[in-house]
mmCIF file of C-alpha atoms in Angstrom:
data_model
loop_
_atom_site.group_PDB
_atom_site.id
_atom_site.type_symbol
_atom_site.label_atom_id
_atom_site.label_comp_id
_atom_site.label_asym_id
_atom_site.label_seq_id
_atom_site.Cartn_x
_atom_site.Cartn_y
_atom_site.Cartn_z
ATOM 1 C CA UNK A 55 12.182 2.098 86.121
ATOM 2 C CA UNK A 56 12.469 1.044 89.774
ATOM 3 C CA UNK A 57 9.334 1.958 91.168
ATOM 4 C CA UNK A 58 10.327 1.579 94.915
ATOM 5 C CA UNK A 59 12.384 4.565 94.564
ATOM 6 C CA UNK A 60 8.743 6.090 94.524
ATOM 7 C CA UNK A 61 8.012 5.295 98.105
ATOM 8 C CA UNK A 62 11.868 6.415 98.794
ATOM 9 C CA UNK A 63 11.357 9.476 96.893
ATOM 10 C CA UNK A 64 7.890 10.030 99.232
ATOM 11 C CA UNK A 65 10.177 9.446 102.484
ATOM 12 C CA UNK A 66 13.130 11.746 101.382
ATOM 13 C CA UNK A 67 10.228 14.557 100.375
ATOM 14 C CA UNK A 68 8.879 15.046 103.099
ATOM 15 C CA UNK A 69 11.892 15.154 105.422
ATOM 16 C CA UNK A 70 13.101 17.958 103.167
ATOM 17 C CA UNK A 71 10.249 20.232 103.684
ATOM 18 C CA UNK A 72 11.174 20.487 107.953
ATOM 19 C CA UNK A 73 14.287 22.665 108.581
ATOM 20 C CA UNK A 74 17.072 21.091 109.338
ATOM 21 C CA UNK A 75 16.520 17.710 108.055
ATOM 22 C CA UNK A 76 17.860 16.133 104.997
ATOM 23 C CA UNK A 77 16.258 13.561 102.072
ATOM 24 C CA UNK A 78 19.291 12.448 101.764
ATOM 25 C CA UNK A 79 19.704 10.990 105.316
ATOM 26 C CA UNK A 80 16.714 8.583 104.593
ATOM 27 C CA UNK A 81 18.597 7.416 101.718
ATOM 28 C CA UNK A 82 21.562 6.686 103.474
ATOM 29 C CA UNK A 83 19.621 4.764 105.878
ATOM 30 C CA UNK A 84 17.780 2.909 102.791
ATOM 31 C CA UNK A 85 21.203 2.078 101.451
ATOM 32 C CA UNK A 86 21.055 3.510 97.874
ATOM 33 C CA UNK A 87 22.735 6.932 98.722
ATOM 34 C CA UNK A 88 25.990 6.065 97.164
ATOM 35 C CA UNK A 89 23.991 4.800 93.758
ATOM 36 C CA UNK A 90 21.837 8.321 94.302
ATOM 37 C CA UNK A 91 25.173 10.198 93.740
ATOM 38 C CA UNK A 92 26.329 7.984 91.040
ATOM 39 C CA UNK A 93 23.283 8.253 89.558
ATOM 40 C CA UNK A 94 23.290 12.390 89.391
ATOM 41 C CA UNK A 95 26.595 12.264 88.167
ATOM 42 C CA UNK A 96 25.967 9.899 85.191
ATOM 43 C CA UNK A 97 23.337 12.062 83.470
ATOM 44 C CA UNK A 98 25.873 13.908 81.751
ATOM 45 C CA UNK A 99 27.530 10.510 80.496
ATOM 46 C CA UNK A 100 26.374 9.338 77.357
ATOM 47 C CA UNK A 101 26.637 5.610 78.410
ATOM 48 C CA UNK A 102 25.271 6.150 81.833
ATOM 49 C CA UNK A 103 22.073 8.750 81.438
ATOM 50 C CA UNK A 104 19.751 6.578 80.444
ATOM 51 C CA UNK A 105 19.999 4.080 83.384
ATOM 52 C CA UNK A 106 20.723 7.090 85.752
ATOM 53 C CA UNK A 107 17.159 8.377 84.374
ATOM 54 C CA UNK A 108 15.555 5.087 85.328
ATOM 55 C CA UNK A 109 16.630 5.710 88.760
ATOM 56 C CA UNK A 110 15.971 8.975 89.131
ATOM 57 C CA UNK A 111 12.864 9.456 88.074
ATOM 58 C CA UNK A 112 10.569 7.697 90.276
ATOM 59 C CA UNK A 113 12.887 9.034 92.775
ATOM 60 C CA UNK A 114 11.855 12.403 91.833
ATOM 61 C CA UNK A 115 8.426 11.872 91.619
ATOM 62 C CA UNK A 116 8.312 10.635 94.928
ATOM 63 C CA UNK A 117 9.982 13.616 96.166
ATOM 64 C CA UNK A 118 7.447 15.869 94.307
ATOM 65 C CA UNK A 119 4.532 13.746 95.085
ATOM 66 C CA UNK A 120 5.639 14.395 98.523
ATOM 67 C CA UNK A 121 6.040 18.146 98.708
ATOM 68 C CA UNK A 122 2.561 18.902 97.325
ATOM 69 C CA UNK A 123 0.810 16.310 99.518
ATOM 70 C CA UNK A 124 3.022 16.933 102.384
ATOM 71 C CA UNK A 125 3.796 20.419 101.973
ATOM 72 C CA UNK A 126 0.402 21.479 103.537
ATOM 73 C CA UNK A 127 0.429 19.016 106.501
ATOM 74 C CA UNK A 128 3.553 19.640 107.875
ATOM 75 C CA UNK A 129 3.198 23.347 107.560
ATOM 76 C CA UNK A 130 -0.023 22.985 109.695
ATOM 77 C CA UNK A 131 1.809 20.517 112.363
ATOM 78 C CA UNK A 132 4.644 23.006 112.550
ATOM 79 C CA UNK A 133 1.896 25.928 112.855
ATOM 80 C CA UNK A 134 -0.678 24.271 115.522
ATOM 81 C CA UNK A 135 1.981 21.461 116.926
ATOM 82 C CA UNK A 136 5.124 22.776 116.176
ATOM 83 C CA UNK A 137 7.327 21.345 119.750
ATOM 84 C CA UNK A 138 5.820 17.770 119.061
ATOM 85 C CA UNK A 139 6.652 17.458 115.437
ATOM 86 C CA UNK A 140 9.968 18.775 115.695
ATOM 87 C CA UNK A 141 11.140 16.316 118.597
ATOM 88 C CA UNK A 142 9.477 13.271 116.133
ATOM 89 C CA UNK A 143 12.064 14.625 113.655
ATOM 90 C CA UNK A 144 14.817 14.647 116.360
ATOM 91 C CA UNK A 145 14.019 11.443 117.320
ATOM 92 C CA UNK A 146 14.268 9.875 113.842
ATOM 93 C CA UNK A 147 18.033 11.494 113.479
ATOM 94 C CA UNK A 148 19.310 10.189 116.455
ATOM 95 C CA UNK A 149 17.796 6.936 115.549
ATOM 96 C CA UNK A 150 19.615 6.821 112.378
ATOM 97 C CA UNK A 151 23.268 8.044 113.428
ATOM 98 C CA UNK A 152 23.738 4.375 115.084
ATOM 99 C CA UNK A 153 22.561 3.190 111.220
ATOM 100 C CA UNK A 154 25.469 5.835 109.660
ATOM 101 C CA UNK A 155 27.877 4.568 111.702
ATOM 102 C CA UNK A 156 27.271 1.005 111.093
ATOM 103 C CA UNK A 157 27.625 1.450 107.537
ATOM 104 C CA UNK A 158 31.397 2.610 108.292
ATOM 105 C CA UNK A 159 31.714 0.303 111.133
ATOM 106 C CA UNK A 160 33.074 3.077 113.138
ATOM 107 C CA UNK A 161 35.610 0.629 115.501
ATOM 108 C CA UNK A 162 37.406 -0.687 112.800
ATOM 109 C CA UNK A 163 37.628 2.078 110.246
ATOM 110 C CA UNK A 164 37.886 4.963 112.436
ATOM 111 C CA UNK A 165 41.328 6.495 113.219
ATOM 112 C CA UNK A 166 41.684 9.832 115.666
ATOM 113 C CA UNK A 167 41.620 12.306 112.080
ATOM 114 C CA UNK A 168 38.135 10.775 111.451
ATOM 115 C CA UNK A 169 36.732 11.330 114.640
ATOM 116 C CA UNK A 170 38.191 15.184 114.538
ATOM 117 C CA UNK A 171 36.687 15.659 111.185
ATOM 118 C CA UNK A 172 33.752 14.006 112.854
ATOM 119 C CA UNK A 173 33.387 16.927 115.472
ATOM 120 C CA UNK A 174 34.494 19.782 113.116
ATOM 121 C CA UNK A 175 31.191 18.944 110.844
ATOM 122 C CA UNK A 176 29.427 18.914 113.825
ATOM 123 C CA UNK A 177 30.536 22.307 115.034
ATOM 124 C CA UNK A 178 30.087 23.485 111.456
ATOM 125 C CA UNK A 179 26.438 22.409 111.514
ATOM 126 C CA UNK A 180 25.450 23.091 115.134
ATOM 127 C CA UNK A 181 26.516 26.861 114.368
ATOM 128 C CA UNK A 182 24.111 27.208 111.733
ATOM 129 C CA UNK A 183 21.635 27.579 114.974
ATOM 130 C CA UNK A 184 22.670 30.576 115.690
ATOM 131 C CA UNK A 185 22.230 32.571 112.465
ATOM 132 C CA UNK A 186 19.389 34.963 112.369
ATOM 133 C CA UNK A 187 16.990 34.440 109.455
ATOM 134 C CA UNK A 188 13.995 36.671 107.788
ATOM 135 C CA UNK A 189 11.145 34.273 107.160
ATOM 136 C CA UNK A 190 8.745 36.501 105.888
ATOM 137 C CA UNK A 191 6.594 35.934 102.740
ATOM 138 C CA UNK A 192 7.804 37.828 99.729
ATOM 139 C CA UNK A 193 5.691 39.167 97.526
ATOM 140 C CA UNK A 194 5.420 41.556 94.387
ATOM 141 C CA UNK A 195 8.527 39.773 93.690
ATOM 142 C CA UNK A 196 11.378 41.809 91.702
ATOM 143 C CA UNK A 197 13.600 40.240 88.728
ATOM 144 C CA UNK A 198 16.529 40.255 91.472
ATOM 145 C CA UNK A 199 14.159 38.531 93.853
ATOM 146 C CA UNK A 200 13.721 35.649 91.250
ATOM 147 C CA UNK A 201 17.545 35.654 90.977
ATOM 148 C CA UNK A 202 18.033 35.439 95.060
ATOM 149 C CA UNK A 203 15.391 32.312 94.603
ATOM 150 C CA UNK A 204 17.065 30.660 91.478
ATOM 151 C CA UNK A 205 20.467 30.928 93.959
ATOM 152 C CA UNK A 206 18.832 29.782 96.985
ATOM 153 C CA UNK A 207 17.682 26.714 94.913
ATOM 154 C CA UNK A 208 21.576 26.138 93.710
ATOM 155 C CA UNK A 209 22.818 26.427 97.204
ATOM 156 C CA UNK A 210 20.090 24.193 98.725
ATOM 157 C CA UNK A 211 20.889 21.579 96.560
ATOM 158 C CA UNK A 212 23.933 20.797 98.657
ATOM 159 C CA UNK A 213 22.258 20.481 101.253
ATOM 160 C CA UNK A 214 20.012 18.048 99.464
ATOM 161 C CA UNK A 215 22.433 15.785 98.207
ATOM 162 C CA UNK A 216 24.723 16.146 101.664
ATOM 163 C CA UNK A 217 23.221 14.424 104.603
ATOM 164 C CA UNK A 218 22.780 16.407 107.293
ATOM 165 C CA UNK A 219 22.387 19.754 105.577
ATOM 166 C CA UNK A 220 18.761 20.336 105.067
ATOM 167 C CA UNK A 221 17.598 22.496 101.683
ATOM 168 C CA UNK A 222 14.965 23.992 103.540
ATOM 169 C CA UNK A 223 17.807 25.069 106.367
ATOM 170 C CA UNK A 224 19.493 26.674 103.811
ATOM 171 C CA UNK A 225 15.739 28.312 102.400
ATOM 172 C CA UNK A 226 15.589 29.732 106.245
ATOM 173 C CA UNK A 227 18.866 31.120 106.195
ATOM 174 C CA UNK A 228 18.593 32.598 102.949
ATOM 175 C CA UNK A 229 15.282 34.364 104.099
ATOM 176 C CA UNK A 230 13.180 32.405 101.247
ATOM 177 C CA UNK A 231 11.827 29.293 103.221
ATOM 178 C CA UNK A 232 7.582 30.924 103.704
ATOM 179 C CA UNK A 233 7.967 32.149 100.609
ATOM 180 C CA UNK A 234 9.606 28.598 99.017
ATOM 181 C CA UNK A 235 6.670 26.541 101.079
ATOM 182 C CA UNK A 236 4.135 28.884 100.630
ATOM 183 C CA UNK A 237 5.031 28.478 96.490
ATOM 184 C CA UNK A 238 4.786 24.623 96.780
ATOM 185 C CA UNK A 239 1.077 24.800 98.414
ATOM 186 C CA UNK A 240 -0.601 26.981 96.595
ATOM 187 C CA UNK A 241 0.974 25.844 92.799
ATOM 188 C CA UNK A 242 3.082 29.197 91.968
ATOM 189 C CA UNK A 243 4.367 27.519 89.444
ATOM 190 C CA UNK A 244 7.058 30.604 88.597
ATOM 191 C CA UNK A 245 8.544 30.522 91.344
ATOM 192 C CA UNK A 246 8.801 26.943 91.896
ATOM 193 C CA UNK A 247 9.969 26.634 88.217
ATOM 194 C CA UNK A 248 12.944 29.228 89.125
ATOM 195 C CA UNK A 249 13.657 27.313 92.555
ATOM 196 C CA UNK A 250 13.904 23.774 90.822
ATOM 197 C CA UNK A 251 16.137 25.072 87.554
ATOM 198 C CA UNK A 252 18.472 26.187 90.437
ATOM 199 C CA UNK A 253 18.133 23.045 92.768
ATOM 200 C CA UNK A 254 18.767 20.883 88.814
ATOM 201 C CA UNK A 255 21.989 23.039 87.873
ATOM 202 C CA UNK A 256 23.280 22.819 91.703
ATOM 203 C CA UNK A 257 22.310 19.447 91.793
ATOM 204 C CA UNK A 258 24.272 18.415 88.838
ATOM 205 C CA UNK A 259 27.519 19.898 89.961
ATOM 206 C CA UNK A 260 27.706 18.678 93.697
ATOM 207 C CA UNK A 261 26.760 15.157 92.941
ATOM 208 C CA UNK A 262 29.914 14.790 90.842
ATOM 209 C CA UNK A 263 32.481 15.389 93.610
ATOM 210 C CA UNK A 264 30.779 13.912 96.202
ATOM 211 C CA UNK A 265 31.227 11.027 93.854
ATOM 212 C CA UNK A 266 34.987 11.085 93.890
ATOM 213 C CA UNK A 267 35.099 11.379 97.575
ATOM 214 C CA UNK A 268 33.093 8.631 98.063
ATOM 215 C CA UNK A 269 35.453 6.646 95.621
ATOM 216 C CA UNK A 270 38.703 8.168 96.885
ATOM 217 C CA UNK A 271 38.318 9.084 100.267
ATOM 218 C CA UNK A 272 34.990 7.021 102.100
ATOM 219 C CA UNK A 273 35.782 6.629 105.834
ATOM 220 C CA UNK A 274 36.745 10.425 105.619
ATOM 221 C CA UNK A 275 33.257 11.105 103.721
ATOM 222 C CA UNK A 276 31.423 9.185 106.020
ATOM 223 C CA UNK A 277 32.991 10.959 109.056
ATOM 224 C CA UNK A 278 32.203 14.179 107.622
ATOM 225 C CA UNK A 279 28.353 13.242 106.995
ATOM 226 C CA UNK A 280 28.119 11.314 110.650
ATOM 227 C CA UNK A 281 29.216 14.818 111.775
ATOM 228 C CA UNK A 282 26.694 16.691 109.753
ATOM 229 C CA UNK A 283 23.569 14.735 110.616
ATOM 230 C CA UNK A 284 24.409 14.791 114.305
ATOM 231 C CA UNK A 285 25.014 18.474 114.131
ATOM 232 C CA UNK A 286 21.120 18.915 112.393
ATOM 233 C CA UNK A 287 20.279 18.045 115.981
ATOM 234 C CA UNK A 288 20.883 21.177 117.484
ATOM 235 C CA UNK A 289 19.698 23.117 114.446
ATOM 236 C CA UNK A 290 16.342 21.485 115.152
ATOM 237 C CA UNK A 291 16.430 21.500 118.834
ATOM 238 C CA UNK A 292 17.210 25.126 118.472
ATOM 239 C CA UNK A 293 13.527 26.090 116.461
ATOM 240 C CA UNK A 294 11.766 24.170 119.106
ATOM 241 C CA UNK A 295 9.315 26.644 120.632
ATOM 242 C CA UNK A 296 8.640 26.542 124.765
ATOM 243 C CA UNK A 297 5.043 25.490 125.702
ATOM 244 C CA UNK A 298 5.062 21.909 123.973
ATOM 245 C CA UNK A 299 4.022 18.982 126.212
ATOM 246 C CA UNK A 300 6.765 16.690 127.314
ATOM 247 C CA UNK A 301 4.655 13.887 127.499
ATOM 248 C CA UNK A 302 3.750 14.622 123.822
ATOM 249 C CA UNK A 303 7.547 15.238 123.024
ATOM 250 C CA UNK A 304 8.381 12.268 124.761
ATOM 251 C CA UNK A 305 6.056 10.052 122.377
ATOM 252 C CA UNK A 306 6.719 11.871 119.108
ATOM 253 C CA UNK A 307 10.640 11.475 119.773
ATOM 254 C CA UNK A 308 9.956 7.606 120.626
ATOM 255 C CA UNK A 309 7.974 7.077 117.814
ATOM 256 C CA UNK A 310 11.085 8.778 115.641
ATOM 257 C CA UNK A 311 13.171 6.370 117.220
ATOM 258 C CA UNK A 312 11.259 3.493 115.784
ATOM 259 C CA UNK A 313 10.455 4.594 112.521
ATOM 260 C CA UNK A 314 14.226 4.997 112.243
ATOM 261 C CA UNK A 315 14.849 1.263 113.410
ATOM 262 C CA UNK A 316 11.798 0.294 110.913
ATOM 263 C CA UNK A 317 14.377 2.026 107.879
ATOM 264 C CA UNK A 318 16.891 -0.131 109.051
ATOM 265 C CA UNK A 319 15.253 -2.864 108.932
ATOM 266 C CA UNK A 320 13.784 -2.521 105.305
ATOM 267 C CA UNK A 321 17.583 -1.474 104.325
ATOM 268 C CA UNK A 322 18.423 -5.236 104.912
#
């Protein structure tokens, strides 16, 4: 067991409970995202499960540690504070791109079809902004409404595995993100049982062929995901509601900033 991955499970939970934001971007930034994808991919290999499992699981108790403690907190910042909590969250992406590309060492690696896949991810990303999404809570929920949730949960777990792509993003556009939160406060354990089976099956399948890009093709993975967590910029920017103080929004983004530069610095 490594129990730090508890306190990196606790960071990457609660970034995936704010739209647009991805767990897996802390774990880039922490430097074990590469072994997090190796890790998924070797619990269906007889001679790899058991150490995958050792990594994984304090990971994932972190993670769900997180969303019930956390689950409740940020909901009521994004309810009573929501301007100021989103630009901390902006903050904290911009201050980890300049970690991303380090990793790469953009200069050196970086040849003009990198930097257009670069922008293309971006584009893909920033677009996601402009798609109109139901947020309402569902209730008296249907046998095809636990199907649209068990899917929503397969889809999302792209986005938690791909940095940049945010599961709850993909819980907004899919019209199930109140509903998915809401679940995760109050203990629903259905629904959050029919979420997660979709999120493990999704999970499973993803993780392997991001592995073989990473082992096959890593500046071009790299430029992708650089792309994808700059693009979650605008996708954040864009929920920002009018009315929030700028001297507040100045502060919260600084102090993203610097907890960004403090995940740097524990990477090393």
């Amino acid at each position: 067991m490594e129990y730090k991955n508890l306190l990196r499970g606790i960071a990457m939970g609660v970034t995936d409970v704010v739209p647009g934001i991805s767990g897996s971007t802390i774990l880039m930034v922490l430097g074990v995202y590469e072994r997090f994808i190796a890790s998924l991919s070797g619990l269906t290999n007889p001679r790899e499960w058991k150490k995958s499992l050792g990594f994984l699981v304090p990971l994932g108790l972190g993670v769900v540690t997180a969303m019930i403690v956390f689950a409740r907190v940020i909901r009521w910042f994004l309810d009573h504070h929501q301007p100021v909590t989103l630009f901390f969250f902006i903050g904290l992406i911009v201050g980890i791109l300049p970690i991303l590309a380090g990793e790469i060492n953009i200069r050196r690696s970086f040849k003009p079809i990198h930097y257009v896949l670069l922008v293309i991810a971006f584009i893909c990303i920033a677009f996601t902004a402009l798609i109109p999404s139901e947020v309402d809570l569902m209730t008296n929920l249907s046998m095809g409404d636990y199907i649209l949730l068990f899917v929503s949960g397969w889809l999302a777990s792209a986005a938690l595995i791909l940095p940049g792509i945010s599961g709850a993003l993909v819980f907004l556009l899919l019209g199930v993100y109140t509903t998915v939160i809401h679940a995760i406060s109050e203990f629903q354990l259905l629904i959050i049982f029919v979420v997660g089976a979709g999120i493990a099956v999704g999970m499973l399948l993803t993780s392997k062929l991001v592995r073989y890009l990473f082992a096959n093709y890593t500046t071009y993975t790299y430029a992708v995901m650089i792309g994808l967590v700059a693009g979650s910029i605008v996708v954040i920017y864009s929920n920002v509601l009018p009315g929030g103080s700028v001297l507040g929004c100045t502060l919260t983004f600084l102090a993203g900033l610097v907890i960004a530069y403090l995940l740097g610095k524990v990477k090393k």
